[in-house]
Short mmCIF file of C-alpha atoms and ligand atoms in Angstrom, two decimals:
data_model
loop_
_atom_site.label_atom_id
_atom_site.label_comp_id
_atom_site.label_asym_id
_atom_site.label_seq_id
_atom_site.Cartn_x
_atom_site.Cartn_y
_atom_site.Cartn_z
CA MET A 1 43.31 48.67 2.66
CA THR A 2 45.15 51.98 2.47
CA ALA A 3 45.86 54.07 5.55
CA SER A 4 43.43 56.80 4.43
CA ALA A 5 40.62 54.26 3.94
CA VAL A 6 41.18 53.02 7.50
CA GLU A 7 41.03 56.59 8.79
CA GLN A 8 37.63 57.06 7.13
CA ARG A 9 36.20 54.01 8.85
CA LEU A 10 33.56 54.64 11.46
CA TYR A 11 34.58 51.81 13.76
CA SER A 12 38.31 51.51 13.38
CA ALA A 13 38.96 50.26 16.91
CA ALA A 14 35.94 48.10 17.69
CA ASP A 15 35.30 46.59 14.24
CA LEU A 16 38.50 44.60 13.69
CA TYR A 17 37.20 42.60 10.73
CA ASP A 18 35.75 45.66 8.97
CA ALA A 19 32.10 44.58 9.05
CA GLU A 20 31.09 48.13 8.18
CA SER A 21 32.40 47.54 4.64
CA LEU A 22 29.14 45.60 4.11
CA LEU A 23 27.35 48.96 4.19
CA SER A 24 26.93 51.22 1.18
CA ALA A 25 28.53 54.67 1.05
CA ASP A 26 25.08 56.27 1.53
CA GLU A 27 24.43 54.19 4.61
CA ARG A 28 27.80 55.02 6.11
CA GLN A 29 27.09 58.68 5.50
CA VAL A 30 23.84 58.47 7.50
CA LEU A 31 25.67 56.65 10.28
CA SER A 32 28.35 59.29 10.24
CA ARG A 33 25.70 62.04 10.59
CA LEU A 34 24.15 60.08 13.46
CA ARG A 35 27.61 59.72 15.02
CA ASP A 36 28.21 63.49 14.79
CA PHE A 37 24.85 64.23 16.38
CA LEU A 38 25.46 61.78 19.21
CA ASP A 39 28.99 63.06 19.87
CA ILE A 40 28.17 66.75 19.70
CA GLU A 41 24.58 67.05 20.94
CA ALA A 42 23.93 63.97 23.04
CA LYS A 43 27.19 63.08 24.74
CA PRO A 44 27.46 66.24 26.88
CA LEU A 45 24.00 65.49 28.36
CA LEU A 46 24.27 61.77 29.08
CA ALA A 47 25.91 61.65 32.50
CA GLU A 48 23.72 64.42 33.91
CA TYR A 49 20.44 62.95 32.65
CA TRP A 50 21.48 59.45 33.70
CA GLU A 51 22.09 60.70 37.22
CA ARG A 52 18.77 62.58 37.26
CA GLY A 53 16.93 59.53 35.96
CA GLU A 54 15.33 61.54 33.16
CA PHE A 55 15.28 61.16 29.38
CA PRO A 56 16.79 64.14 27.53
CA GLU A 57 13.61 64.93 25.61
CA GLN A 58 15.39 67.68 23.67
CA LEU A 59 17.20 64.92 21.75
CA ALA A 60 14.02 63.17 20.60
CA GLN A 61 12.96 65.47 17.74
CA PRO A 62 16.49 65.91 16.29
CA LEU A 63 16.87 62.11 16.34
CA ILE A 64 13.50 61.74 14.60
CA ASP A 65 14.58 64.35 12.04
CA LEU A 66 17.53 62.14 11.07
CA ASN A 67 14.95 59.81 9.42
CA LEU A 68 16.70 56.78 10.79
CA MET A 69 13.90 54.43 9.80
CA GLU A 70 14.03 55.37 6.13
CA PRO A 71 15.51 52.34 4.41
CA PHE A 72 17.95 52.56 1.53
CA ALA A 73 17.49 50.24 -1.45
CA SER A 74 20.47 48.08 -0.66
CA PRO A 75 20.89 44.34 -0.12
CA ALA A 76 22.51 45.12 3.23
CA ARG A 77 19.42 46.92 4.53
CA GLY A 78 18.99 44.63 7.51
CA ILE A 79 22.60 45.16 8.48
CA TYR A 80 22.13 48.89 8.02
CA HIS A 81 19.20 48.78 10.45
CA GLY A 82 21.46 46.86 12.84
CA PHE A 83 24.30 49.34 12.58
CA ARG A 84 21.96 52.24 13.37
CA ILE A 85 21.06 50.46 16.59
CA PHE A 86 24.74 49.64 17.18
CA GLU A 87 25.72 53.29 16.75
CA LEU A 88 23.03 54.48 19.17
CA ALA A 89 23.95 51.84 21.76
CA ARG A 90 27.65 52.66 21.33
CA SER A 91 26.67 56.11 22.55
CA ASP A 92 24.06 55.15 25.14
CA ALA A 93 21.87 52.11 25.85
CA SER A 94 18.81 54.22 26.75
CA LEU A 95 18.98 56.10 23.43
CA ALA A 96 19.15 52.77 21.58
CA THR A 97 16.27 51.37 23.65
CA TRP A 98 14.21 54.50 23.03
CA TYR A 99 14.74 54.14 19.25
CA THR A 100 14.07 50.38 19.13
CA ALA A 101 10.87 50.78 21.18
CA GLN A 102 9.45 52.55 18.12
CA ALA A 103 11.57 51.22 15.21
CA GLY A 104 11.70 47.65 16.51
CA LEU A 105 8.95 46.82 18.98
CA LEU A 106 6.03 48.91 17.72
CA ARG A 107 6.92 48.64 14.04
CA THR A 108 7.36 44.86 14.27
CA ALA A 109 4.13 44.43 16.24
CA ILE A 110 2.26 46.25 13.47
CA GLN A 111 4.10 44.52 10.62
CA VAL A 112 3.44 41.09 12.09
CA GLY A 113 0.07 41.66 13.73
CA ALA A 114 -1.89 44.27 11.79
CA SER A 115 -4.05 43.67 8.71
CA GLU A 116 -2.85 45.11 5.41
CA GLU A 117 -5.33 47.95 5.72
CA GLN A 118 -4.18 48.75 9.28
CA GLN A 119 -0.56 48.61 8.17
CA ARG A 120 -1.26 51.07 5.35
CA GLU A 121 -2.79 53.44 7.86
CA TRP A 122 -0.33 53.07 10.75
CA LEU A 123 3.10 52.15 9.41
CA PRO A 124 3.91 55.45 7.62
CA ARG A 125 2.99 57.28 10.84
CA VAL A 126 5.12 54.95 12.92
CA ILE A 127 8.10 55.52 10.62
CA GLU A 128 7.77 59.32 10.84
CA PHE A 129 7.10 59.10 14.63
CA SER A 130 3.75 60.92 14.30
CA LEU A 131 2.23 57.82 15.93
CA LYS A 132 4.41 56.96 18.90
CA GLY A 133 3.79 53.68 20.64
CA VAL A 134 5.14 51.13 23.07
CA PHE A 135 5.03 47.37 23.43
CA SER A 136 3.04 46.42 26.54
CA LEU A 137 3.42 42.71 27.17
CA THR A 138 5.07 42.15 30.60
CA GLU A 139 2.87 42.23 33.71
CA PRO A 140 3.63 42.73 37.41
CA ASP A 141 3.08 39.01 38.11
CA HIS A 142 4.17 37.58 34.77
CA GLY A 143 7.55 38.17 33.09
CA SER A 144 9.27 35.00 31.88
CA ASP A 145 6.02 33.02 32.05
CA ILE A 146 3.98 35.59 30.15
CA ALA A 147 2.97 33.13 27.40
CA GLY A 148 0.84 31.04 29.72
CA GLY A 149 0.41 33.52 32.55
CA LEU A 150 -0.76 36.70 30.81
CA SER A 151 -3.72 37.82 32.88
CA THR A 152 -4.84 41.17 31.45
CA THR A 153 -8.28 40.50 30.06
CA ALA A 154 -10.15 41.61 26.95
CA ARG A 155 -13.90 41.26 26.93
CA PHE A 156 -16.06 42.12 23.94
CA GLU A 157 -19.20 43.88 25.02
CA ALA A 158 -21.92 44.17 22.45
CA VAL A 159 -23.97 47.38 22.39
CA ALA A 160 -27.47 47.19 23.83
CA ASP A 161 -29.29 47.05 20.49
CA GLY A 162 -27.26 44.02 19.43
CA GLY A 163 -24.91 43.91 16.47
CA ALA A 164 -21.88 42.03 15.34
CA GLY A 165 -19.62 40.38 17.90
CA PRO A 166 -15.84 40.40 17.68
CA ASP A 167 -15.91 37.89 14.82
CA GLY A 168 -18.20 40.20 12.89
CA GLY A 169 -15.57 42.89 13.18
CA ALA A 170 -18.07 45.74 13.10
CA ASP A 171 -17.05 48.77 15.15
CA ASP A 172 -20.61 49.69 15.93
CA GLY A 173 -21.43 46.20 17.21
CA GLY A 174 -19.74 46.94 20.51
CA TYR A 175 -16.30 47.49 21.95
CA TRP A 176 -13.56 45.70 23.79
CA VAL A 177 -13.04 46.30 27.51
CA LEU A 178 -9.51 45.79 28.86
CA ASP A 179 -8.65 45.19 32.54
CA GLY A 180 -5.26 44.44 34.07
CA ALA A 181 -1.77 45.83 34.57
CA LYS A 182 1.48 46.04 32.63
CA ARG A 183 4.98 46.56 34.03
CA TRP A 184 8.31 47.89 32.79
CA ILE A 185 6.84 49.41 29.64
CA GLY A 186 9.55 51.60 28.09
CA GLY A 187 8.53 55.03 26.81
CA ALA A 188 4.86 54.73 27.85
CA SER A 189 4.65 58.19 29.41
CA THR A 190 5.33 59.93 26.07
CA ALA A 191 3.55 57.46 23.77
CA ASP A 192 0.36 58.14 21.82
CA VAL A 193 -0.69 54.50 21.90
CA LEU A 194 0.09 51.47 24.03
CA CYS A 195 0.24 48.21 22.10
CA VAL A 196 -1.40 46.07 24.78
CA PHE A 197 -1.61 42.28 24.81
CA ALA A 198 -4.62 40.83 26.60
CA ARG A 199 -6.37 37.48 26.93
CA ASP A 200 -9.77 37.27 25.30
CA VAL A 201 -12.07 35.89 28.01
CA ARG A 202 -14.21 34.25 25.33
CA ASP A 203 -11.64 31.96 23.69
CA GLY A 204 -8.69 32.29 26.12
CA GLN A 205 -6.38 33.46 23.30
CA ILE A 206 -4.04 36.47 23.29
CA LYS A 207 -5.19 39.49 21.31
CA SER A 208 -3.46 42.82 20.78
CA PHE A 209 -4.83 46.36 20.78
CA LEU A 210 -3.54 49.87 20.15
CA VAL A 211 -4.86 51.66 23.22
CA ASP A 212 -4.97 55.44 23.38
CA ARG A 213 -2.68 56.38 26.27
CA ALA A 214 -5.10 59.14 27.26
CA ALA A 215 -8.17 56.88 27.23
CA PRO A 216 -10.31 56.83 30.39
CA GLY A 217 -9.15 54.03 32.70
CA VAL A 218 -5.49 54.12 31.64
CA THR A 219 -2.97 55.08 34.35
CA VAL A 220 0.75 55.35 33.57
CA GLU A 221 3.18 55.63 36.51
CA LYS A 222 6.93 56.01 36.29
CA ILE A 223 9.04 53.25 37.89
CA HIS A 224 11.47 54.98 40.23
CA GLY A 225 14.75 53.87 41.77
CA LYS A 226 16.24 52.00 38.79
CA THR A 227 19.97 51.34 38.86
CA ALA A 228 20.18 50.55 35.13
CA LEU A 229 18.92 52.33 32.02
CA ARG A 230 18.15 55.28 34.24
CA MET A 231 17.47 57.61 31.31
CA MET A 232 14.88 55.31 29.77
CA GLN A 233 11.48 55.90 31.32
CA ASN A 234 9.80 52.63 32.25
CA ALA A 235 6.22 52.56 33.40
CA HIS A 236 3.73 50.63 35.43
CA ILE A 237 0.41 50.75 33.58
CA THR A 238 -3.02 50.06 35.03
CA LEU A 239 -5.99 49.38 32.78
CA GLU A 240 -9.44 49.68 34.34
CA ARG A 241 -12.40 49.08 32.06
CA VAL A 242 -10.59 50.67 29.14
CA ARG A 243 -12.78 50.71 26.02
CA VAL A 244 -11.11 49.93 22.71
CA PRO A 245 -12.87 49.77 19.34
CA GLU A 246 -12.49 46.66 17.17
CA ALA A 247 -10.74 48.82 14.55
CA MET A 248 -7.84 49.24 16.99
CA ARG A 249 -7.37 45.50 17.48
CA LEU A 250 -4.44 44.09 15.53
CA GLN A 251 -6.38 41.78 13.25
CA ASN A 252 -3.70 39.12 12.79
CA VAL A 253 -2.90 38.47 16.45
CA ASN A 254 -4.99 35.48 17.43
CA SER A 255 -2.78 33.57 19.88
CA PHE A 256 0.57 33.76 21.66
CA LYS A 257 2.14 32.17 18.56
CA ASP A 258 1.68 35.51 16.82
CA VAL A 259 3.37 37.30 19.72
CA ALA A 260 6.24 34.79 19.56
CA ALA A 261 6.67 35.68 15.87
CA MET A 262 7.10 39.34 16.96
CA LEU A 263 9.65 38.41 19.63
CA ARG A 264 11.70 36.40 17.11
CA ALA A 265 12.16 39.53 15.03
CA MET A 266 12.74 41.88 17.97
CA ARG A 267 15.43 39.88 19.75
CA SER A 268 17.91 40.51 16.95
CA ASP A 269 17.61 44.24 17.67
CA VAL A 270 18.55 43.61 21.30
CA ALA A 271 21.55 41.56 20.19
CA TRP A 272 22.66 44.63 18.19
CA ILE A 273 22.18 46.78 21.31
CA ALA A 274 24.27 44.37 23.40
CA THR A 275 26.96 44.58 20.71
CA GLY A 276 26.92 48.38 20.52
CA ILE A 277 27.14 48.72 24.30
CA GLN A 278 30.33 46.66 24.21
CA ALA A 279 31.84 48.91 21.55
CA GLY A 280 31.03 52.05 23.57
CA ALA A 281 32.51 50.68 26.79
CA PHE A 282 35.59 49.32 25.01
CA GLU A 283 36.37 52.55 23.18
CA ALA A 284 36.05 54.59 26.37
CA ALA A 285 38.28 52.12 28.26
CA LEU A 286 40.87 52.06 25.47
CA ALA A 287 41.10 55.86 25.42
CA TYR A 288 41.48 55.89 29.20
CA VAL A 289 44.24 53.28 29.49
CA ASN A 290 46.26 54.95 26.76
CA LYS A 291 46.16 58.22 28.66
CA ARG A 292 46.42 57.19 32.31
CA GLN A 293 49.95 56.75 33.68
CA GLN A 294 50.92 54.41 36.55
CA PHE A 295 54.43 53.29 37.49
CA GLY A 296 55.65 55.90 35.02
CA ARG A 297 54.03 54.20 32.03
CA SER A 298 50.62 54.23 30.36
CA LEU A 299 48.21 51.60 31.66
CA GLY A 300 47.82 50.41 28.08
CA SER A 301 51.45 49.33 28.00
CA PHE A 302 50.98 46.68 30.72
CA GLN A 303 50.56 43.07 29.65
CA LEU A 304 47.64 42.40 31.95
CA ILE A 305 45.73 45.43 30.64
CA GLN A 306 46.43 44.40 27.03
CA GLU A 307 45.06 40.92 27.74
CA LYS A 308 41.80 42.49 28.96
CA LEU A 309 41.63 44.77 25.91
CA ALA A 310 42.09 41.72 23.68
CA ARG A 311 39.30 39.84 25.48
CA MET A 312 36.96 42.80 25.06
CA LEU A 313 37.77 43.04 21.36
CA GLY A 314 37.32 39.30 20.99
CA ASN A 315 33.84 39.55 22.50
CA ILE A 316 32.93 42.49 20.27
CA THR A 317 34.24 40.83 17.12
CA ALA A 318 32.36 37.61 17.92
CA SER A 319 29.18 39.61 18.69
CA ILE A 320 29.37 41.61 15.45
CA SER A 321 29.91 38.42 13.43
CA LEU A 322 26.96 36.76 15.18
CA VAL A 323 24.48 39.59 14.69
CA ILE A 324 25.48 40.11 11.08
CA ARG A 325 24.93 36.46 10.19
CA LEU A 326 21.59 36.43 12.05
CA THR A 327 20.53 39.62 10.26
CA GLU A 328 21.53 38.21 6.87
CA GLN A 329 19.42 35.12 7.51
CA GLN A 330 16.45 37.20 8.63
CA ALA A 331 16.81 39.36 5.50
CA LEU A 332 16.29 36.12 3.55
CA GLY A 333 13.12 35.47 5.52
CA MET A 334 14.61 32.83 7.83
CA TYR A 335 13.19 33.33 11.31
CA ARG A 336 13.54 30.60 13.93
CA ASP A 337 13.06 31.04 17.68
CA GLN A 338 16.45 29.53 18.51
CA ASP A 339 18.40 31.81 16.14
CA SER A 340 17.49 35.13 17.71
CA ALA A 341 17.32 33.61 21.20
CA LEU A 342 20.91 32.36 20.84
CA ALA A 343 22.08 35.74 19.54
CA LYS A 344 20.40 37.65 22.37
CA MET A 345 21.73 35.20 24.95
CA GLN A 346 25.31 35.06 23.70
CA THR A 347 25.83 38.74 22.89
CA SER A 348 24.41 39.62 26.32
CA LEU A 349 26.77 37.20 28.05
CA MET A 350 29.72 38.70 26.20
CA MET A 351 28.40 42.19 26.93
CA ARG A 352 28.40 41.48 30.65
CA GLU A 353 32.05 40.42 30.51
CA THR A 354 33.10 43.28 28.24
CA VAL A 355 31.54 46.06 30.34
CA ALA A 356 32.98 44.54 33.53
CA LEU A 357 36.46 44.47 32.00
CA ALA A 358 36.05 48.03 30.73
CA ARG A 359 35.06 49.16 34.19
CA GLU A 360 37.94 47.22 35.74
CA VAL A 361 40.73 48.71 33.62
CA VAL A 362 39.49 52.21 34.45
CA GLY A 363 39.98 51.46 38.17
CA GLY A 364 38.21 53.64 40.71
CA ASN A 365 37.23 56.15 38.05
CA GLY A 366 35.38 53.28 36.40
CA ILE A 367 32.54 53.68 38.85
CA THR A 368 32.09 57.38 38.14
CA LEU A 369 29.96 58.69 35.29
CA ALA A 370 32.79 60.98 34.16
CA ALA A 371 35.00 58.20 32.74
CA ASP A 372 32.11 57.00 30.51
CA VAL A 373 32.25 53.29 31.26
CA ALA A 374 30.05 53.26 34.41
CA ARG A 375 26.88 54.06 32.42
CA PHE A 376 27.48 51.10 30.09
CA HIS A 377 28.36 48.86 33.02
CA ALA A 378 25.14 49.66 34.86
CA ASP A 379 22.85 49.77 31.82
CA ALA A 380 24.04 46.38 30.57
CA GLU A 381 22.20 44.70 33.44
CA ALA A 382 18.81 45.81 32.12
CA VAL A 383 19.64 44.70 28.59
CA TYR A 384 20.77 41.33 29.98
CA SER A 385 17.29 40.82 31.45
CA TYR A 386 14.84 42.40 28.99
CA GLU A 387 13.30 40.73 25.94
CA GLY A 388 13.91 37.31 27.45
CA THR A 389 16.38 36.74 30.25
CA HIS A 390 19.50 34.65 29.74
CA ASP A 391 17.72 31.60 31.15
CA ILE A 392 14.65 31.94 28.99
CA ASN A 393 16.66 32.36 25.80
CA ALA A 394 18.83 29.40 26.80
CA LEU A 395 15.68 27.32 27.32
CA ILE A 396 14.42 28.30 23.85
CA VAL A 397 17.72 27.09 22.35
CA GLY A 398 17.64 23.96 24.54
CA ARG A 399 14.10 23.13 23.38
CA ALA A 400 15.20 23.37 19.76
CA LEU A 401 18.22 21.15 20.41
CA THR A 402 16.48 18.41 22.36
CA GLY A 403 12.83 18.67 21.38
CA VAL A 404 12.02 18.93 25.11
CA SER A 405 10.56 22.07 26.64
CA ALA A 406 12.19 22.56 30.05
CA PHE A 407 10.47 25.81 31.03
CA THR A 408 8.57 24.29 33.93
CA HIS A 409 11.18 21.96 35.42
P1 FAD B 501 11.16 36.82 36.19
O1 FAD B 501 10.38 36.17 35.09
O2 FAD B 501 10.51 36.96 37.50
O3 FAD B 501 12.54 36.05 36.34
C1 FAD B 501 13.39 36.21 37.47
C2 FAD B 501 14.58 35.27 37.30
O4 FAD B 501 14.14 33.92 37.26
C3 FAD B 501 15.36 35.50 36.01
O5 FAD B 501 16.73 35.30 36.23
C4 FAD B 501 14.83 34.43 35.08
O6 FAD B 501 15.77 34.05 34.07
C5 FAD B 501 14.61 33.29 36.07
N1 FAD B 501 13.62 32.34 35.57
C6 FAD B 501 12.30 32.55 35.31
N2 FAD B 501 11.72 31.44 34.84
C7 FAD B 501 12.70 30.49 34.79
C8 FAD B 501 12.74 29.13 34.38
N3 FAD B 501 11.67 28.51 33.90
N4 FAD B 501 13.91 28.47 34.46
C9 FAD B 501 15.01 29.08 34.93
N5 FAD B 501 15.06 30.36 35.33
C10 FAD B 501 13.90 31.06 35.25
N6 FAD B 501 8.44 44.37 28.85
C11 FAD B 501 7.55 44.82 27.92
O7 FAD B 501 6.54 44.18 27.65
N7 FAD B 501 7.78 46.00 27.27
C12 FAD B 501 8.88 46.77 27.50
O8 FAD B 501 9.04 47.85 26.90
C13 FAD B 501 9.82 46.33 28.47
N8 FAD B 501 10.93 47.07 28.76
C14 FAD B 501 11.76 46.69 29.78
C15 FAD B 501 12.81 47.50 30.19
C16 FAD B 501 13.60 47.19 31.28
C17 FAD B 501 14.64 48.12 31.73
C18 FAD B 501 13.38 45.97 31.96
C19 FAD B 501 14.20 45.56 33.14
C20 FAD B 501 12.37 45.11 31.55
C21 FAD B 501 11.55 45.46 30.47
N9 FAD B 501 10.48 44.64 30.10
C22 FAD B 501 9.57 45.09 29.15
C23 FAD B 501 10.20 43.40 30.82
C24 FAD B 501 11.20 42.29 30.53
O9 FAD B 501 10.96 41.72 29.29
C25 FAD B 501 11.11 41.32 31.72
O10 FAD B 501 11.75 41.95 32.81
C26 FAD B 501 11.75 39.99 31.42
O11 FAD B 501 10.98 39.28 30.49
C27 FAD B 501 11.93 39.14 32.69
O12 FAD B 501 10.77 39.07 33.44
P2 FAD B 501 10.80 39.41 35.00
O13 FAD B 501 11.57 40.67 35.18
O14 FAD B 501 9.40 39.38 35.48
O15 FAD B 501 11.67 38.26 35.67
#
């Protein structure tokens, strides 16, 4: 590769093996526009909004206007989707989480769970963000054990004059009534709809509904006091006799197996986030150690600092290779629980080490927001735990390896 080609690369420091060359010129151009926006418009706001624990809402519409969900007709489309998440996370984990709540969680829930007719109606609106929604699965008393423990209920109540039940599918036959609570739901306070998972009291199976956030009986409260992902707004949601028409039930979600199919697809997005966070922390740390002088020399010239830089780059290079291979397989239609679970688990493990090393080489300044590694260091803890903790993803892989489910012992 010529020197000028290297200079034009988006990720010259963090992408040692030039994975971005798998992208088309058009795709790189979109990423470059996204990069410019993040550097010029977003970056100056991040530390302040992180400290305030607020999302910089003024960034939402310009990000939407970048049409990030518009796919290009390219064989590397999955990787392109991944790199958009990577680029956002490289700037800030909350921005990446905000984007994937819509582009990953809601879109996947609808693609996997909605009927063709519902998809025709909802997906274009999801892509243009005119229908904003969030994925409401976790509950106050059920996180890792949500599959068996989910306790929000859905009860079909027929109207007084009779009519079709839930199997009949007729709207005017009655309505669903949801009761329960959801916890940690990202972006709920600004969503139009909450994609709520509830247990049908009739057959005990999990069903899914798009619930109007403003519907009577829905309460959305901000979770305060977070020490990670402070910009992302997470909510505690209470549902009290919330009425939902049958037309708003995702017609193809009939058991937790259908939810598991959604999670398989979503976990690869989180693996891309965990990879992007590493790149952001590494680049900030590299810039710092090359500038900061101690003992009359730059920190970057010390052997022990270089060893830590090499470990960070090793983690990032391994993470990029892992998510790209996973994404290529998924683009071919290969989805297995253990594949995305392993990617989420391993990239998150490497992320934890990378952000800790980045913080370490920046010394005392590494715990201030100004040096730009502290945000990544703190935010990584939330990414490590959401969409399946380390343990749960390890157990998914272990089950595939041994044929034994060890979740309850
Ligand atoms: P718990 O399940 O209580 O686990 C606590 C600890 O015990 C963990 O270390 C876990 O690994 C371990 N553990 C549990 N069971 C076992 C076992 N069988 N064997 C060994 N160890 C075990 N959820 C949504 O539905 N939508 C969202 O938008 C969303 N966003 C989130 C954003 C943030 C910032 C966070 C922190 C969470 C979010 N979540 C969301 C919830 C997230 O998916 C859960 O936090 C996660 O699944 C873990 O559940 P828990 O926090 O209840 O932990």
